């Protein structure tokens, strides 16, 4: 078996070249649709104009949800409801890939919506407990559970030696937010379902970190249930991961660590310029890549204390982690080392890793079509052309269609 695998520069015993495995779950019709979609979103101007048109059409009530459902939504989302996602999760499970139900409604601003997100996240945990083999994690974003300005204020207070004025209404809002996070994490603990807390903008991240460690102190005594997320595109990311491990050792809990590069680079840089503080982002891509891979090594080196999830579409980082596991004699099916990708992207990584016996899961974003549009627009933008080249997804889908039909 090993001898048949192509070698790669890391010498990993897994290869991402095999598109037959990557798209085994897809029919020809699925692939033609994906190819068409990636060809369309390949053009930056088309995505920009299309995004504007879709926003306008949805607000004006034009009947375009059917079209969205069969294109962008089908490619990148698991369904509109938990039950629809559960069906998608069963398909993934056939190929050894887990699902992470991600309620992706964004931009909510009132208490009723925050309560609704809390209830929905708790429902995903119960679904994961029912379908343990196919849904290994749940996830939430803290900004879905409380107001962004409040998180910003808490983060600023945590950073300032002299406390900023703090209103009674803000204290009440913070208490409600903490309670929602606690209700979710306690349910996860009781149901023994691991839960990710996503990382967001640096100016609110200290507040999210504080909540994450409070939860880990409570619920990670026997195993890592709550995972915080570390963004290695920040200059401070690697140091924060190391400090978290020190805190975990000192206070006797297990550290759940999801590693990502980070999703808000342009916004971060722009705000730093506008407000006149040093750019929190690494000076270049290589610095991000180096810290990401060093963070992988650090987690593997401390696996007796840390449970790791590598949230990445970067092939080199995935190969590197596979090689590290081998070097440290860690079995591919170790429950404390997960690879994770987003639904509709990098199936060549997910499915090939799963076939080789590694633990893999995919975020399955879901929610009413109109509410998940911001998520879908980001995915479309991510897949526009870079320096005139076709996006990686388009190349992979076309290559598989060519293999199936001997196309040139
Ligand atoms: C399962 C999963 C969960 C995720 N959860 C989160 C989350 O909680 N929070 C979050 O912020 N993101 C999250 N992301 C998104 C992630 O942060 C990345 O934006 C995305 O995965 C692209 O990075 P990559 O590792 O796949 O690799 P690549 O495509 O190799 O790297 C692209 C990334 O490198 C960094 N980068 C690019 N250019 C530069 C530059 N000039 N200087 C410095 N850095 C640069 C940026 O972070 C960019 O997104 C998640 C991704 C996945 C797959």
Short mmCIF file of C-alpha atoms and ligand atoms in Angstrom, two decimals, residues 100 139-141 196-201 205 228-234 258-265 269 281-289 292 309-317 339-343 345-346 349 361-363 379 382 392, ligand 1:
data_model
loop_
_atom_site.label_atom_id
_atom_site.label_comp_id
_atom_site.label_asym_id
_atom_site.label_seq_id
_atom_site.Cartn_x
_atom_site.Cartn_y
_atom_site.Cartn_z
CA UNK A 100 -19.30 19.88 12.51
CA UNK A 139 -18.93 25.04 17.29
CA UNK A 140 -20.01 28.61 17.97
CA UNK A 141 -18.94 32.20 17.44
CA UNK A 196 -14.92 24.78 19.36
CA UNK A 197 -15.03 28.47 20.20
CA UNK A 198 -14.13 30.22 16.94
CA UNK A 199 -11.58 33.06 16.96
CA UNK A 200 -12.64 36.48 15.68
CA UNK A 201 -11.18 40.01 15.43
CA UNK A 205 -10.33 38.27 21.10
CA UNK A 228 -10.19 27.75 22.00
CA UNK A 229 -8.92 28.91 18.58
CA UNK A 230 -5.42 30.31 17.95
CA UNK A 231 -4.83 32.52 14.90
CA UNK A 232 -1.24 32.14 13.79
CA UNK A 233 -1.46 35.07 11.38
CA UNK A 234 -1.22 37.27 14.44
CA UNK A 258 -7.89 24.64 17.27
CA UNK A 259 -5.17 26.19 15.12
CA UNK A 260 -6.01 28.41 12.15
CA UNK A 261 -4.11 30.98 10.15
CA UNK A 262 -6.87 33.60 10.49
CA UNK A 263 -9.71 35.03 8.42
CA UNK A 264 -9.76 38.79 8.98
CA UNK A 265 -6.39 39.96 7.67
CA UNK A 269 -4.63 45.79 8.85
CA UNK A 281 -0.74 40.59 11.65
CA UNK A 282 2.49 38.85 10.64
CA UNK A 283 4.64 40.78 8.16
CA UNK A 284 4.20 38.17 5.40
CA UNK A 285 2.68 34.83 4.52
CA UNK A 286 5.86 32.91 5.27
CA UNK A 287 5.91 34.20 8.85
CA UNK A 288 2.29 33.00 9.25
CA UNK A 289 3.12 29.60 7.74
CA UNK A 292 1.39 27.75 12.09
CA UNK A 309 -7.45 20.40 15.72
CA UNK A 310 -5.67 21.78 12.65
CA UNK A 311 -8.24 23.92 10.81
CA UNK A 312 -6.53 24.40 7.47
CA UNK A 313 -6.69 23.92 3.70
CA UNK A 314 -2.94 24.24 3.40
CA UNK A 315 -1.52 21.04 1.93
CA UNK A 316 1.99 21.54 3.31
CA UNK A 317 0.70 22.02 6.86
CA UNK A 339 -7.72 17.80 10.74
CA UNK A 340 -10.60 20.08 9.75
CA UNK A 341 -11.69 21.77 6.53
CA UNK A 342 -14.77 23.65 5.34
CA UNK A 343 -17.59 21.89 3.46
CA UNK A 345 -13.51 23.04 -0.14
CA UNK A 346 -10.34 20.96 -0.13
CA UNK A 349 -7.25 16.85 1.62
CA UNK A 361 -14.02 16.68 10.11
CA UNK A 362 -15.64 19.35 7.97
CA UNK A 363 -17.52 22.45 9.10
CA UNK A 379 -16.37 31.73 0.24
CA UNK A 382 -11.89 33.35 -1.45
CA UNK A 392 -7.41 25.40 -6.67
C1 LIG B 1 -12.04 24.11 9.98
C2 LIG B 1 -11.70 25.56 9.93
C3 LIG B 1 -12.02 26.39 10.99
C4 LIG B 1 -11.70 27.75 10.94
N1 LIG B 1 -11.96 28.55 12.02
C5 LIG B 1 -11.55 29.84 12.02
C6 LIG B 1 -11.70 30.66 13.17
O1 LIG B 1 -12.23 30.24 14.20
N2 LIG B 1 -11.24 31.94 13.10
C7 LIG B 1 -10.62 32.44 11.98
O2 LIG B 1 -10.18 33.60 11.99
N3 LIG B 1 -10.48 31.69 10.87
C8 LIG B 1 -10.92 30.40 10.87
N4 LIG B 1 -10.74 29.63 9.75
C9 LIG B 1 -10.23 30.25 8.48
C10 LIG B 1 -8.72 30.26 8.46
O3 LIG B 1 -8.27 31.17 9.45
C11 LIG B 1 -8.11 30.68 7.12
O4 LIG B 1 -8.62 31.93 6.72
C12 LIG B 1 -8.30 29.74 5.98
O5 LIG B 1 -8.40 28.41 6.40
C13 LIG B 1 -7.14 29.88 4.99
O6 LIG B 1 -5.92 29.48 5.58
P1 LIG B 1 -5.25 28.04 5.37
O7 LIG B 1 -4.59 27.58 6.62
O8 LIG B 1 -6.31 27.15 4.86
O9 LIG B 1 -4.09 28.18 4.34
P2 LIG B 1 -3.53 29.14 3.23
O10 LIG B 1 -4.56 29.24 2.15
O11 LIG B 1 -2.20 28.62 2.91
O12 LIG B 1 -3.32 30.53 3.92
C14 LIG B 1 -4.10 31.65 3.70
C15 LIG B 1 -4.04 32.42 5.01
O13 LIG B 1 -2.67 32.86 5.27
C16 LIG B 1 -2.67 34.11 5.90
N5 LIG B 1 -1.98 35.07 5.03
C17 LIG B 1 -2.18 35.25 3.70
N6 LIG B 1 -1.38 36.25 3.22
C18 LIG B 1 -0.68 36.71 4.27
C19 LIG B 1 0.27 37.76 4.41
N7 LIG B 1 0.65 38.51 3.36
N8 LIG B 1 0.79 37.99 5.64
C20 LIG B 1 0.42 37.24 6.69
N9 LIG B 1 -0.49 36.22 6.63
C21 LIG B 1 -1.03 35.97 5.42
C22 LIG B 1 -4.14 34.49 6.09
O14 LIG B 1 -4.53 34.03 7.37
C23 LIG B 1 -4.86 33.70 5.01
O15 LIG B 1 -6.22 33.43 5.33
C24 LIG B 1 -11.06 28.28 9.78
C25 LIG B 1 -10.73 27.44 8.72
C26 LIG B 1 -11.05 26.10 8.78
C27 LIG B 1 -10.67 25.23 7.62
#
